[in-house]
Structure formats: C-alpha cells, structure tokens
XYZ file of C-alpha atoms in Angstrom:
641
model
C 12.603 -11.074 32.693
C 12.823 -13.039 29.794
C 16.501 -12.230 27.530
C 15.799 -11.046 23.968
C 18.759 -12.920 22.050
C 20.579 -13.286 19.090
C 18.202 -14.784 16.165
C 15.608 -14.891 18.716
C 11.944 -14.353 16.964
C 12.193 -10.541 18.371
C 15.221 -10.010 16.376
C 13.934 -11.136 12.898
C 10.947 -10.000 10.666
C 7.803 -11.916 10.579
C 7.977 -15.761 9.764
C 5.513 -16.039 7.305
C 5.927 -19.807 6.849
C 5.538 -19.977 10.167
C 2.243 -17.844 10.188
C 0.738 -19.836 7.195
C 0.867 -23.634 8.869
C -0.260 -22.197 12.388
C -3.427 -20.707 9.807
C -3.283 -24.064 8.061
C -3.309 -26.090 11.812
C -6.457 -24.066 13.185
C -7.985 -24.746 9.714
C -7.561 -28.235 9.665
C -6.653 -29.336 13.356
C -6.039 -32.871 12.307
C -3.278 -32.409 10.152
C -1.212 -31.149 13.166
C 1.667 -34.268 13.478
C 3.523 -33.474 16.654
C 4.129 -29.658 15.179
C 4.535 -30.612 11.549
C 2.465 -30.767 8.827
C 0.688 -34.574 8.154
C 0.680 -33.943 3.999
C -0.961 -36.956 3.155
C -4.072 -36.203 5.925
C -4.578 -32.634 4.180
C -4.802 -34.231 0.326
C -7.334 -36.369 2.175
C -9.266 -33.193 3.544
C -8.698 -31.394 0.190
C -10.005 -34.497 -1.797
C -10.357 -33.695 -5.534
C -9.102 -30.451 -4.852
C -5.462 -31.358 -5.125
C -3.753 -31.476 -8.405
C -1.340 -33.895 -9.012
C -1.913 -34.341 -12.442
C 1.906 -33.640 -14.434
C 0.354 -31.289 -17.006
C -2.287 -28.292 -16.430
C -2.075 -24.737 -16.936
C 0.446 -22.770 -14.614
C 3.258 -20.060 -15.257
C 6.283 -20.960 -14.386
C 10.173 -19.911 -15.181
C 13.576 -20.861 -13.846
C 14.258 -19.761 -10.715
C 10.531 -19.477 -9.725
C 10.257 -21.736 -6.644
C 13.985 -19.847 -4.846
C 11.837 -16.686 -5.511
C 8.945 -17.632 -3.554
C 11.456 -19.136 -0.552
C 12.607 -15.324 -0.576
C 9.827 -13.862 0.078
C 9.114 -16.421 3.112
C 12.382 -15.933 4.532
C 13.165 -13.334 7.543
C 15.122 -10.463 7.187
C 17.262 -10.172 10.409
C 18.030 -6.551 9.527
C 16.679 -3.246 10.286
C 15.711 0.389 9.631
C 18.268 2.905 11.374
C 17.118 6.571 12.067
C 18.553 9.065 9.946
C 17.041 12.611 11.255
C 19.828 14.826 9.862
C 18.090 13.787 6.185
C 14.688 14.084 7.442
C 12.485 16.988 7.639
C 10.141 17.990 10.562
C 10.859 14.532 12.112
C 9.208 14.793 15.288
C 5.802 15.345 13.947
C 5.401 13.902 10.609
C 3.977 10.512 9.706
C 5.273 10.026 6.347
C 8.340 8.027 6.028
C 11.488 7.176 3.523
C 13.120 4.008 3.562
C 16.576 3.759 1.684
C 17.425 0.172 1.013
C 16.769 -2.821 -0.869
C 12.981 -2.894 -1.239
C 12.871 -6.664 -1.024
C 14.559 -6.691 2.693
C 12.356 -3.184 3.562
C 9.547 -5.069 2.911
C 10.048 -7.969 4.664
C 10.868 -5.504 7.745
C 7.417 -3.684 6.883
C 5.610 -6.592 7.466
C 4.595 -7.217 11.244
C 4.662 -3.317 11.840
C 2.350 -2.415 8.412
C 0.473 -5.861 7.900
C -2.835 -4.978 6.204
C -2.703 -1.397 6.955
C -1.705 0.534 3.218
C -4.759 1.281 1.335
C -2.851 1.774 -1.653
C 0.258 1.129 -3.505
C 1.424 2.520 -6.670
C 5.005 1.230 -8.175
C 6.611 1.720 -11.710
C 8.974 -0.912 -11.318
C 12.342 -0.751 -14.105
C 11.015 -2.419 -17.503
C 12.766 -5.245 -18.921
C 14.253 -3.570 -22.032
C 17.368 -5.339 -21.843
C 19.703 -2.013 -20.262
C 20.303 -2.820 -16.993
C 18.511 -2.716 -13.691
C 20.412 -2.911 -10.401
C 19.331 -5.680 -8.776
C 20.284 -9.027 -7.807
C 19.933 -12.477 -9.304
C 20.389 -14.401 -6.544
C 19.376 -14.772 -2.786
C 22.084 -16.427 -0.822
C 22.441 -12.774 1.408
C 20.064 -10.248 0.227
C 21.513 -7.809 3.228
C 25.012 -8.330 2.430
C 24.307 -7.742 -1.320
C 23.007 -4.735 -0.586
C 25.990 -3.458 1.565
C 28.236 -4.346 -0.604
C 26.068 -2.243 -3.399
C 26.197 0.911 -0.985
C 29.739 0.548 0.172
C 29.282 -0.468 3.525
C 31.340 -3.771 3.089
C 34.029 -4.482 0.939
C 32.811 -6.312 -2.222
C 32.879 -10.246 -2.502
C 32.334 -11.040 -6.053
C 28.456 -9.968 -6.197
C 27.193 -10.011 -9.655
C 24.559 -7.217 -10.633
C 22.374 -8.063 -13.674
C 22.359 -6.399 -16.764
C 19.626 -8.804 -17.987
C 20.534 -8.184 -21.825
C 18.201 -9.586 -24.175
C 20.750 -12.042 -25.579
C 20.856 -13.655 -21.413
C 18.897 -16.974 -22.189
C 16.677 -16.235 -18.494
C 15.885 -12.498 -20.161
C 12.183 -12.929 -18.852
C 13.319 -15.027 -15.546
C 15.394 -12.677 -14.219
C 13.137 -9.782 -15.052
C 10.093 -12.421 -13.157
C 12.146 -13.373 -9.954
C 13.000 -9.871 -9.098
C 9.113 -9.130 -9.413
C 7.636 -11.985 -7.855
C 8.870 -11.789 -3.977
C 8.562 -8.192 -3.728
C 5.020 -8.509 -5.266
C 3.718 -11.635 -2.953
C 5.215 -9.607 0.344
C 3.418 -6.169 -0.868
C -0.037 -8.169 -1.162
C 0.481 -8.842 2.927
C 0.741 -4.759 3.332
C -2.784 -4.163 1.618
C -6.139 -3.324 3.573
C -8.636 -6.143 2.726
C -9.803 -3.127 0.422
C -6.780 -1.931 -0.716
C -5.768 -1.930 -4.593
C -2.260 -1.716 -5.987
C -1.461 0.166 -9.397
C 1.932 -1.148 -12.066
C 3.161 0.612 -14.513
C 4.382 -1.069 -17.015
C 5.211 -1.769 -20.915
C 4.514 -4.074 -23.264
C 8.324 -6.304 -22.894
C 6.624 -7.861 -19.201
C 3.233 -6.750 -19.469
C 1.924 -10.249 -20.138
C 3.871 -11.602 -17.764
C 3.097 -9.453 -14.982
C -0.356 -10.042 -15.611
C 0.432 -13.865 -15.017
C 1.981 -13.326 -11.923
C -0.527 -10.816 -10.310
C -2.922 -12.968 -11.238
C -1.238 -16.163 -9.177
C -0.337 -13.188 -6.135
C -3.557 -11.527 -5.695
C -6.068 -13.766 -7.505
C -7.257 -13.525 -11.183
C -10.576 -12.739 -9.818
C -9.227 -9.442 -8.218
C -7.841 -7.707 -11.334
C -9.766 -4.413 -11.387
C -8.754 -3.105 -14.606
C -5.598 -3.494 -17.006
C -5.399 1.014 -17.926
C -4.317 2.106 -21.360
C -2.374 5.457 -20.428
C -2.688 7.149 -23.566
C 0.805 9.324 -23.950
C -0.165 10.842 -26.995
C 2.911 11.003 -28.663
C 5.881 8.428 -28.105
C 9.317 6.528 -29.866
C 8.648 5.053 -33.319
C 9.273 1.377 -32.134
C 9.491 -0.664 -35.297
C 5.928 -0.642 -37.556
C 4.119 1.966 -35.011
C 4.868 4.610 -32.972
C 4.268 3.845 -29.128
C 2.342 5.888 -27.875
C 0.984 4.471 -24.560
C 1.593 2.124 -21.680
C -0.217 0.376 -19.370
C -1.690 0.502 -15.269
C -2.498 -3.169 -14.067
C -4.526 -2.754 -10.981
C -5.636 -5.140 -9.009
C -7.888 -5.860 -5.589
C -6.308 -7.419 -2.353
C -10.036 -8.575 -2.144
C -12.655 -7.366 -5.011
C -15.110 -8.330 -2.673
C -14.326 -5.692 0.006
C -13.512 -2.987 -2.955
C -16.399 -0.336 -2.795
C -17.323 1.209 -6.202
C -15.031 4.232 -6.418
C -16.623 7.435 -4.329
C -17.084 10.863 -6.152
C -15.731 13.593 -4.103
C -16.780 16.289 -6.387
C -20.394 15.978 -5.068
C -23.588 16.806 -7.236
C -26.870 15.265 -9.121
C -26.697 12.475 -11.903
C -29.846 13.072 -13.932
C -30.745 10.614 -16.018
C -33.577 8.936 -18.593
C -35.122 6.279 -16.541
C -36.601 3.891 -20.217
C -34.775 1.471 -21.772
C -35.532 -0.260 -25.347
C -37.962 -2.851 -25.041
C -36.789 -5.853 -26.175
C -36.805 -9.913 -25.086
C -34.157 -9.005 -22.106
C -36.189 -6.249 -21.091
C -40.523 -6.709 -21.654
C -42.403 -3.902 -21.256
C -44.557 -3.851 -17.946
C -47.178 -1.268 -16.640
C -46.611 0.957 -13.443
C -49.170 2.814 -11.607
C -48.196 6.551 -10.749
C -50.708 7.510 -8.162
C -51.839 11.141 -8.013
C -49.732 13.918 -6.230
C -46.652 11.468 -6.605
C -44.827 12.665 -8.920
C -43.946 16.303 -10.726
C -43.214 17.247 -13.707
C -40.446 20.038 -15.010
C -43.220 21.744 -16.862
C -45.489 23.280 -14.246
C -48.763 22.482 -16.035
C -48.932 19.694 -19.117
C -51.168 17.266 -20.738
C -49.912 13.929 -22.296
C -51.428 11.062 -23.816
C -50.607 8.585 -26.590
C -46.896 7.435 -27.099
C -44.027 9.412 -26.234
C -40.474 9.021 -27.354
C -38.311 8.136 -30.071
C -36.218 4.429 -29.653
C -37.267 4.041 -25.499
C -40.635 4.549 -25.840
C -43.386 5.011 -23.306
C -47.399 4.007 -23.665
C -49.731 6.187 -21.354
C -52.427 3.708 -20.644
C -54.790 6.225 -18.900
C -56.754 8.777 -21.269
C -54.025 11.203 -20.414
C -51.782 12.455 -18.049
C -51.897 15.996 -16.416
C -49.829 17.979 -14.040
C -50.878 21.087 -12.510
C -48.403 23.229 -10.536
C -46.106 20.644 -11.389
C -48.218 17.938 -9.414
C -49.665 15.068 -11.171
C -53.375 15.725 -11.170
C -54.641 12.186 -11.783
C -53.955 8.340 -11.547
C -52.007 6.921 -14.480
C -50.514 3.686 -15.905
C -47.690 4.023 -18.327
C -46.388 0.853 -19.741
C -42.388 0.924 -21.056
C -39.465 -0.937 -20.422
C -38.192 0.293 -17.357
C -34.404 0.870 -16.917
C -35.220 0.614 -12.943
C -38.235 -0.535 -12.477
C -37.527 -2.308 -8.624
C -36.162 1.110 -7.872
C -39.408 2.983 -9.404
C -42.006 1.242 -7.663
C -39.748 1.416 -4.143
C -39.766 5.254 -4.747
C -43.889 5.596 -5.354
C -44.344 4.057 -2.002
C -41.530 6.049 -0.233
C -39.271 4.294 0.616
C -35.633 5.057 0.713
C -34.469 4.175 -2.515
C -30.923 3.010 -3.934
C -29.428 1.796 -7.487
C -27.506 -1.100 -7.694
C -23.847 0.533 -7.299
C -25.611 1.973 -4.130
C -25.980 5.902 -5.453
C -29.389 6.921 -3.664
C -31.568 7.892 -5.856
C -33.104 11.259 -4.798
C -36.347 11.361 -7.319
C -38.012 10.507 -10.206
C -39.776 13.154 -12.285
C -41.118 14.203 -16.079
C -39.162 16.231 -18.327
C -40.796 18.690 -20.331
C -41.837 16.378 -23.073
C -42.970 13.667 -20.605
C -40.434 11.415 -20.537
C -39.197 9.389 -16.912
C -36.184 11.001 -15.935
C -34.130 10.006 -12.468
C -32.296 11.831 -10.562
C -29.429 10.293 -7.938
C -26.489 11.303 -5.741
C -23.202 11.331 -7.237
C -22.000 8.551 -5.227
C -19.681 6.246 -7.538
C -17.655 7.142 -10.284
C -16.872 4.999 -13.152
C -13.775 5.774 -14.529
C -12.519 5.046 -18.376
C -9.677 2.519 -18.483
C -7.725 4.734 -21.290
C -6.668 7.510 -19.320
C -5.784 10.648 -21.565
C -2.454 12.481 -20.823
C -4.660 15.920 -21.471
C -5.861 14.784 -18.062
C -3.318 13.074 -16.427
C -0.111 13.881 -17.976
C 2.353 12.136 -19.649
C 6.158 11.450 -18.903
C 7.519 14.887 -20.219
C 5.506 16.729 -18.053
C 7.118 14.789 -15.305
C 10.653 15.586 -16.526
C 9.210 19.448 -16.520
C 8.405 18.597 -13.024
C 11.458 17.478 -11.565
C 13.377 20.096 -14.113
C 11.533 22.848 -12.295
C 12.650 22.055 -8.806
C 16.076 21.379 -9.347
C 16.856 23.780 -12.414
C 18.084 20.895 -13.843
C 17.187 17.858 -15.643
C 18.743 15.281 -13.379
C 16.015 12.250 -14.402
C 14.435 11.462 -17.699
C 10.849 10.596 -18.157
C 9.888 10.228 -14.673
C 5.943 9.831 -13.923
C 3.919 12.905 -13.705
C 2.139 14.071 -10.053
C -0.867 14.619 -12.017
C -1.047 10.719 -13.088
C -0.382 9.158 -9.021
C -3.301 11.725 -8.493
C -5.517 11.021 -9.944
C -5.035 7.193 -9.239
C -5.224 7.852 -5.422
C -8.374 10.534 -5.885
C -9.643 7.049 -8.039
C -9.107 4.975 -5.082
C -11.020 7.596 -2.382
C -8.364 7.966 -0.301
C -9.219 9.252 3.413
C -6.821 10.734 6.574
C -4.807 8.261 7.389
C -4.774 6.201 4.668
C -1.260 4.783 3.605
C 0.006 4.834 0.073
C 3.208 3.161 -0.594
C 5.708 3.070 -3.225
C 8.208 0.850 -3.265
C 10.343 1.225 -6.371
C 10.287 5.632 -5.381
C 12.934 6.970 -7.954
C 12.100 10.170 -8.110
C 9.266 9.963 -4.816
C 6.756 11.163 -7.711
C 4.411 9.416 -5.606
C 5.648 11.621 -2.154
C 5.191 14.678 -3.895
C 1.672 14.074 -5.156
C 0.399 12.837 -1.474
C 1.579 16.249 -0.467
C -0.081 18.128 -3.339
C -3.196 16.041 -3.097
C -3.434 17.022 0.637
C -2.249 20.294 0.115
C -5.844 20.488 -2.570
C -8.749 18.684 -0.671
C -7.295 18.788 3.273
C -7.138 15.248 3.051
C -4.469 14.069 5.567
C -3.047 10.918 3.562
C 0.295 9.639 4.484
C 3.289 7.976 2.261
C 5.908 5.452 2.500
C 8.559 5.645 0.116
C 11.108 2.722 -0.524
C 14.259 3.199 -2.780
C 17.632 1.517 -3.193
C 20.489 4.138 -3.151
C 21.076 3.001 -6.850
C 24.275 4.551 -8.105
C 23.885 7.801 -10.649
C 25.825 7.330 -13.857
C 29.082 9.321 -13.571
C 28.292 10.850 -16.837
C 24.828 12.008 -16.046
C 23.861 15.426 -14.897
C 22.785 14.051 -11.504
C 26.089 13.071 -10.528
C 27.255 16.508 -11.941
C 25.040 17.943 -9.436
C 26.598 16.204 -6.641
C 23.517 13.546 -6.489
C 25.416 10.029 -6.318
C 22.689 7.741 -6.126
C 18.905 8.104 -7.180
C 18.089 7.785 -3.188
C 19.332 11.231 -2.849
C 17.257 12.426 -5.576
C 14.171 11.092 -4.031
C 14.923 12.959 -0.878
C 16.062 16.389 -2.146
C 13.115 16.102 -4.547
C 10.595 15.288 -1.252
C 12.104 18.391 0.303
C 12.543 20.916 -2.523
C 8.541 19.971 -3.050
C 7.968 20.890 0.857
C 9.340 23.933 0.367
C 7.513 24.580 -2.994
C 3.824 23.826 -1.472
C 4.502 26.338 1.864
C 5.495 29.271 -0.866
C 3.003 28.786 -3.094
C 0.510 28.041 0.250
C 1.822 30.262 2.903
C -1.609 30.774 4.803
C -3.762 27.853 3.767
C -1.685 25.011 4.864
C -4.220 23.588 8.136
C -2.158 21.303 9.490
C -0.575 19.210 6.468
C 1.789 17.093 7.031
C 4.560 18.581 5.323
C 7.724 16.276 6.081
C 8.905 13.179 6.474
C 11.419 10.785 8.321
C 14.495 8.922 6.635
C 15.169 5.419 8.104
C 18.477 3.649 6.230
C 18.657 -0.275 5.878
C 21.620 -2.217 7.550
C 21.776 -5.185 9.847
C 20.925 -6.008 13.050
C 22.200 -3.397 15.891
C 22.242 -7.120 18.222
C 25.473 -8.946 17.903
C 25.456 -12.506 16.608
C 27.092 -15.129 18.679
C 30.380 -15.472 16.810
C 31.615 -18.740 18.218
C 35.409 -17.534 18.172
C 37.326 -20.984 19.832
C 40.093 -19.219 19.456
C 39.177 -16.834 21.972
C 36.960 -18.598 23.689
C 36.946 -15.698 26.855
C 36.500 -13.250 24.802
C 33.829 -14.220 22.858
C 32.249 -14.795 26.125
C 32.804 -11.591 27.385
C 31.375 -9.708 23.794
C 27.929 -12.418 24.188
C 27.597 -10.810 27.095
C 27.031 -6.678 25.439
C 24.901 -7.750 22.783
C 24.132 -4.507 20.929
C 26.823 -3.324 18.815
C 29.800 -0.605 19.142
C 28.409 2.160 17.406
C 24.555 2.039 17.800
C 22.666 4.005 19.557
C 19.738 4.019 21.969
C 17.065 5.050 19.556
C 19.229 2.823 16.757
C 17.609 -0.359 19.025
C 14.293 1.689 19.387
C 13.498 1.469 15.672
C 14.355 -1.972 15.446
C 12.378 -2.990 18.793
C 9.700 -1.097 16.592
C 9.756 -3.125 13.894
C 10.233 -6.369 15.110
C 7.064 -5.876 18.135
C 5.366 -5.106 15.226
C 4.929 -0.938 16.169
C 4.074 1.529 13.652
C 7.637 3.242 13.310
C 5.864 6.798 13.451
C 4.503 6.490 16.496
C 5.189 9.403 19.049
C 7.667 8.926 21.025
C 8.779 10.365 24.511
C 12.242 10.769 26.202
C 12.285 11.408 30.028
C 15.310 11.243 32.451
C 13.988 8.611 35.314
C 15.890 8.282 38.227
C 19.304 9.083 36.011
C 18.105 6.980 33.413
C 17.209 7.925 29.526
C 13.650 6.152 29.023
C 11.729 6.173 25.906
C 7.920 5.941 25.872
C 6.537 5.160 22.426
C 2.829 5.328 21.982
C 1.770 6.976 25.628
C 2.952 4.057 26.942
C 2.765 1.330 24.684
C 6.785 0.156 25.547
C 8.978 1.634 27.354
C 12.509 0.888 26.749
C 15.685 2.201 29.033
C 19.596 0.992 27.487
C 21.481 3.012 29.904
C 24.356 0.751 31.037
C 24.128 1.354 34.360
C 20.618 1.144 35.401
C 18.756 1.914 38.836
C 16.159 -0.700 40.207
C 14.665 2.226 41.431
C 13.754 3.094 37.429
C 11.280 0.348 37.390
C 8.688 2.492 40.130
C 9.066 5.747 37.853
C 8.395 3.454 34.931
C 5.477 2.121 36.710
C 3.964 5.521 37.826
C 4.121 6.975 34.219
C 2.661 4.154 33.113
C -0.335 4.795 35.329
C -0.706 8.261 34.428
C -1.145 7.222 30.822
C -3.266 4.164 30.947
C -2.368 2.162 27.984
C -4.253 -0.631 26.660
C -1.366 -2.828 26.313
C 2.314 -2.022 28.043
C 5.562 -4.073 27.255
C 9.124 -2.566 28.925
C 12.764 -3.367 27.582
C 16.078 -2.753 29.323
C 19.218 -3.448 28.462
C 20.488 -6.832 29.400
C 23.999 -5.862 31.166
C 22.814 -2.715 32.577
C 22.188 -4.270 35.605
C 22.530 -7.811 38.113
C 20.085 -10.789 37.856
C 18.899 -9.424 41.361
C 18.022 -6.229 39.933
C 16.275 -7.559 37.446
C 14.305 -9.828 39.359
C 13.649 -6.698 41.728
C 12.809 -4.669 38.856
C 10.282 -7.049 37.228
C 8.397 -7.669 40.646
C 8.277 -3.790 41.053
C 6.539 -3.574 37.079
C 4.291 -6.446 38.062
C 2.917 -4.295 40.843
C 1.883 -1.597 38.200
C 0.355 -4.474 35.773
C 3.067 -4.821 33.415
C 3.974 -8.209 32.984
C 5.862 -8.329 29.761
C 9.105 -7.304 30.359
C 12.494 -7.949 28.041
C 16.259 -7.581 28.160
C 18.600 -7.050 24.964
C-alpha cells in the first residue's frame, strides 16, 4: 500500500512542464540525457527551424517570461465542498468555484483536460480603475487568503494599474496571459473560446491569443454593435468587441443550424475568366420544373445568364420532356453533374443538397438542407442585447441594481446556440461576476431541452462599501454570482412549472483553500512532536468528503461524479463513480472493510478501481492484510493519506 505524502504528485495539480518534455522525449527519443533534456541534440533535430537570430517579430512585455512559469507551476491547493451554498447538490452537474481563477484553473486541469467545449469570459478592461488582482506570483494561494480573510495580511499589494503606472499594459498582459495558456488545456480539440473586450487591450489580446492558441485558429474578431454608448473623446462608443478563437480550426465544424429547413438558392454565377461558361447535359425525366408545363429556348436571365443549346426545353407535368444542353457558368457545377447521375450530393460546407430544379422563368435553382449557418461578425444588440438590458436583468431578480452594465443572457446565447452546443457539453466561465453565463445555460436548456452544463469561476472580490450591493448585505461579487444562479433557478421553475423534463436546475459550490494534507513542518524544536503530527497527515478541521474532493481533483476525477456513502463493517466508505475509488478515513479501521470493499466492487464492475484509506487508521499488518484481501477482488491500486 503505497503512502500518499506531503508534496507527493497526488497532492499537487498537474505538472505541465513535466507533461510537455515526457511529449517532447517520445517525440524525439534521442534528446532524452539521463532524464533531462540534451538542448543542443534538439536544435540539431529542429535544424533551420530554431531562431536564434536577436531581432524578429514577437510580443513581448515586462514580466512576460514569470507569467508563463505561473501557469506551469502546480497549485498544491484545493476545492472544499460547500453544500449549505449549493442548490440540489446531489444531482446536479453544474458547478461554482469561488477562488482565484488562476489557482482554480490550475486545479481544473487533470480532472477537465480537453473536456469544455466552450468558454466565454469578459475579463475586467484595462481602463486604469482598478482590478483586484495580483502583480506578482511568489504565493498565489496565500495571496488569495489573505484577500478573503482567511490569513492575516502580510504586506500584499493589489493593483490599481492606473494609467500613469509605467507597466499600465504589463500588468493588464501578465494577469491575462497564464490564465489564458491554462484555459487553452481545458478546450475539446473542437472547442472555441469567446473575450469580451474593448478597445484599451484589444490589440493586445489579439497578440497574445494569437501566441496561446495559434494565429491560424482565430475564428472571428465580433463587432457587438451596442447601439448607443459614452461619448469617448471625437466619437461616441458605441460597440465592443468578441475575439474568438479555435483550440484547433481544423477540428471546428462549420456552425450547425438547429432551426432546421430548406436553403433555396440560384444555382448561375456571372461568367467571367474565374468562372468559363461550360455546357451540361440534362437528360430527360431528370429534372422538374416549378411550372407544371413550359417551353424555353434562347437566353434566359439578366447578369447570370443561361444559353439553351437544344431547340428548346419543355416540361410537362413538371417533368422535363426532352434532352437538353444549357451552357452557363455554373455556381456548382461538380455538385450538378453528381446530382443528374444520382448520387448523393453535398456542397462544400457539407449542407446536402436535396435537388436541383427550374423556377418559373427557367432559371437553375438549388435547393439544400439547412446544415451550416454563417453568422455576421457585427452582432446587433436588437438581437442580442446590449449591457443595459443586462443591468434590467440582474435589476429584475434582485429588485435592485446591485451591478452595472453586466452582459446580457441573450448575448452568451446566442454565442453558445453559435457554437452547437449538445448534452453534456461544458461551457466555462472563468471571470463569472454576475454568472451571466450560468443563467443563460439554464435558460438555453430550459428553451431547446438541451442538457448543457456550466462551470463558473469567481474570486470573492470585495463589494464597495458604498455600493448598493454591500447595502444589500452582498460583501463580495462571489455572493452575487450565487444568489443570482439561484434567484434564476427559482425564476425558470415559476415561469416553467410543468415543462421542465429533467433540467438540470442547480448547482454545487466548491471554495478554494489549501491542501487538507499537512506539510512536514520540520519543527527542531520539537522534534517529537513534529513526529507525532507527520504521522495524522490530514488537517484538524477537515472532513472526510473535504479529502474526497481533493482526491478528486488530483486522480484527475470529474468532481460531479456520483458519489455513494455506505457504512462497511463500521466504517464510512465513499464510492465515487460505481466504483471508480473507493475511499474510507475512519480512524479506526477494520481489515475486515477491505472484503466488503471488494464485494461491492464486484457487484458494480468498474472498468478501472483505485481504493484510499487513511494512513493511521490502522497497523502496517492491517494494511498489508487489507491490500492482499483487495488484490483477491482485482484491485491493485491501493493508497494511504
């Protein structure tokens, strides 16, 4: 039984330096140097491909390399339970995270590695007011206590990042970068993410998504057309702007239309140098025509003409009556001929194309499934809203306003309807304010029966004492989120009280904080009783399904999972998954709780099953006992903490 301890893999989140040079050593085998990295053998691999040249085109600011270290580095903390905040915890799988986004994610990222299909964030512009987080990452955790209280303060400095701070820009870019390189991990191969933002960073950002997720993979920069806006110096601004971009533009679909339907269309295009005019042979009986019986000869049309070769061409009972060659320039020619010898027939974004016909003045018309949609890059707040309406929003569920100029639902749905969303899919937010973004995923679902799930990530950022939030007994925007989250709950099952099929209405609260396992303190002072503490390694004050969570997260588990308490043999045993880990932390624990373990586990029949007691709960004979028992039932990884 092998002992899970202190800064042990199992207690950190993934190593992703680690994970890139074991990638890099199955690449390129030979630059493996007894477990390091021979530099000078991969420049010769690379060849021309390296750049070592002082001066070529990069974007780069102060503080740009410590940024990307940060996002490399582990987090050793974790996501505690909070069910008195939650809502319908036992069977929801939407979640809440309240903490610094840039640890959360780091946490998210064995347990949600390429699994969210889509992430939308509207992260705090750089207008030189402030925004609450830090500049620096000597303790991102401990920064964060001290932000929420939970340790006395040490001298942290928030930014205010005021214009007049010579690294305006920088500070703005190194709070960005990390969170945006770590978020990248969380896509689907074919996931997209979506950034609001104005025009102070807007050319920045750009710059950095572009190093993050590939210039290649930018989708589309959107104009969101506000319609009305501040006067900000000559003009009056009146929009901002969506980046999106691809994890992999490649593996990114053309966007489905879900309102289904017929695209009909002309099927001529002008004749020119690019596009020759050619003859095609319609064979009688292969085609119809919308008038039921015509006669056509001679030229037809006005700029995209079409030449009947044949004397004429006649339909009778809407069937072509003889053999005729037209000559044009065809818009889809490939697709025209595949069609006349009946074949199963598709454009190039992949809509099929159902037929090909005549109009009534003898024209070649298409028609095709509406399987893509195209969508306009300047989206119009007449159909997706603009920031008032989301003030109306949030001022309609809590009577009050308690946040200005918050995003509407209407825009985040129309983004994830964009995107094609199915059940199951993830969308994540990790800047949530106001969990806009929560609250359309519910709506959405709530519409089209979709069963979409969200992950929202916020920092319990302090209320001004002024504002009305904090009037209203809301101290940081955290608890706005999760009010907001259920106040919307309650709104959809009023307004929906017998078409509701099973939507997931509710969602689980998990709070960031460190490590429930002790570190070893080294205390010479007290050399016995430092001793005596390694030896109860989980801390005073956390409980069972405290460690649960974190075993969760750092086995890389999905922290929604169902999970299942039973009393074995005395003992409180969790089974997450139907069997996927079991974990008992009773103090005292049974040998005997190993053969109900095993027998539970064989009712079940996982794929894969891993077990975890608690290190003192019981002798090094029990635990040899118990392992031997578990190996008789085919479970062979088994863990203390």
């Amino acid at each position: 039984m092998e002992k899970i301890k202190p800064n042990s893999e199992l207690t950190k989140s993934k190593d992703l330096v680690t994970e890139n040079i074991e990638k890099l050593k199955e690449l390129f085998p030979e630059i493996n140097a007894e477990g390091h990295i021979d530099f000078k053998v991969l420049k010769q691999i690379l060849g021309e491909e390296i750049e070592d040249e002082e001066e070529y085109y990069r974007f780069t600011w102060a503080g740009k390399s410590l940024a990307r270290l940060e996002s490399q580095k582990p987090s050793t903390g974790t996501l505690r339970p909070c069910k008195e905040e939650s809502v319908d915890w036992g069977n929801t799988q939407n979640t809440y995270l309240e903490g610094d986004n840039l640890e959360v994610l780091k946490l998210l990222q064995k347990s949600y590695a390429a699994k969210v299909k889509m992430i939308y964030i509207d992260p705090p512009y750089n207008t030189g007011k402030d925004f609450v987080y830090k500049d620096n990452y000597k303790n991102n955790l401990k920064n964060y206590l001290e932000l929420t209280g939970q340790q006395d303060a040490s001298g942290v400095r928030l930014t205010t990042n005021a214009e007049s701070d010579g690294r305006y820009h920088s500070q703005w870019l190194n709070m960005m970068y990390p969170r945006l390189r770590l978020a990248r991990n969380l896509l689907q191969e074919n996931g997209v993410i979506f950034i609001s933002i104005d025009e102070h960073e807007g050319r920045n950002l750009m710059k950095i998504c572009d190093e993050i997720f590939g210039e290649q993979n930018l989708v589309a920069n959107l104009i969101w057309n506000l319609s009305s806006g501040p006067q900000a110096g000559h003009f009056t601004r009146s929009h901002e702007y969506i980046l999106c971009y691809a994890k992999n533009k490649n593996h990114l679909d053309y966007f489905i239309d879900t309102s289904g339907g017929t695209i009909k269309h002309g099927a001529l295009k002008k004749i020119s140098s690019a596009n020759p005019k050619s003859e095609v042979l319609f064979p009688k009986g292969s085609i119809e025509c919308e008038v039921p019986n015509a006669e056509f000869q001679g030229v037809l049309g006005t700029s995209e003409k079409q030449y009947i070769k044949s004397p004429k061409m006649t339909f009778k009972d809407g069937k072509l009556e003889n053999d005729t060659v037209i000559e044009a320039g065809w818009a889809m020619k490939n697709q025209l001929e595949n069609w006349l010898q009946g074949k199963e027939t598709f454009d190039s974004k992949g809509q099929k194309v159902i037929r090909f016909y005549f109009n009534s003045k003898g024209i070649l018309f298409y028609e095709k499934e509406r399987g893509t949609i195209h969508p306009k890059t300047v989206l119009n707040s007449k159909d997706v809203g603009n920031t008032k309406n989301g003030t109306d929003e949030v001022q309609d569920l809590f009577g009050e306003k308690i946040m200005s100029f918050p995003k509407p639902t209407s825009l985040i749905k129309s983004l994830i309807k964009i995107v094609s969303t199915r059940s199951n899919d993830i969308i994540l937010d990790f800047f949530s304010g106001s969990a806009t973004t929560a609250d359309a995923v519910m709506q959405l679902n709530t519409e089209d029966l979709i069963d979409r799930k969200f992950i929202q990530i916020q920092l319990p950022e302090p209320t001004q004492e002024s504002s009305t939030a904090r009037k209203e007994g809301y101290s940081t925007i955290a608890e706005i989120g999760k009010e907001r989250i259920r106040r919307a709950i309650n709104k959809i099952k009023q307004e929906n009280p017998k078409n509701l099929n099973g939507v997931d209405l509710g969602f689980q609260v998990y709070k960031l904080d460190t490590s429930n396992i002790k570190p070893w303190q080294g205390n010479t002072e007290d050399i016995e009783q430092s001793l005596f503490d390694a030896e109860e390694n989980i801390k005073e004050g956390r409980t069972a399904e405290d460690v649960l969570y974190e075993v969760l997260l750092k086995f890389g588990l999905d922290l929604t999972l169902p999970i299942e308490e039973k009393e074995l043999e005395g003992q409180k045993v969790f089974n997450v998954g139907h069997g996927a880990l079991f974990l008992c932390l009773d103090k005292k624990i049974k040998a005997s709780v190993a053969e109900a373990i095993g027998k539970w586990k064989e009712e079940l029949e996982p794929e894969i099953c891993r077990v975890i007691f608690r290190d003192s709960g019981f002798t090094d004979v029990d635990k040899t006992n118990a392992t031997q028992t578990l190996k008789k039932f085919g479970i062979t990884e088994v863990k203390s903490i």
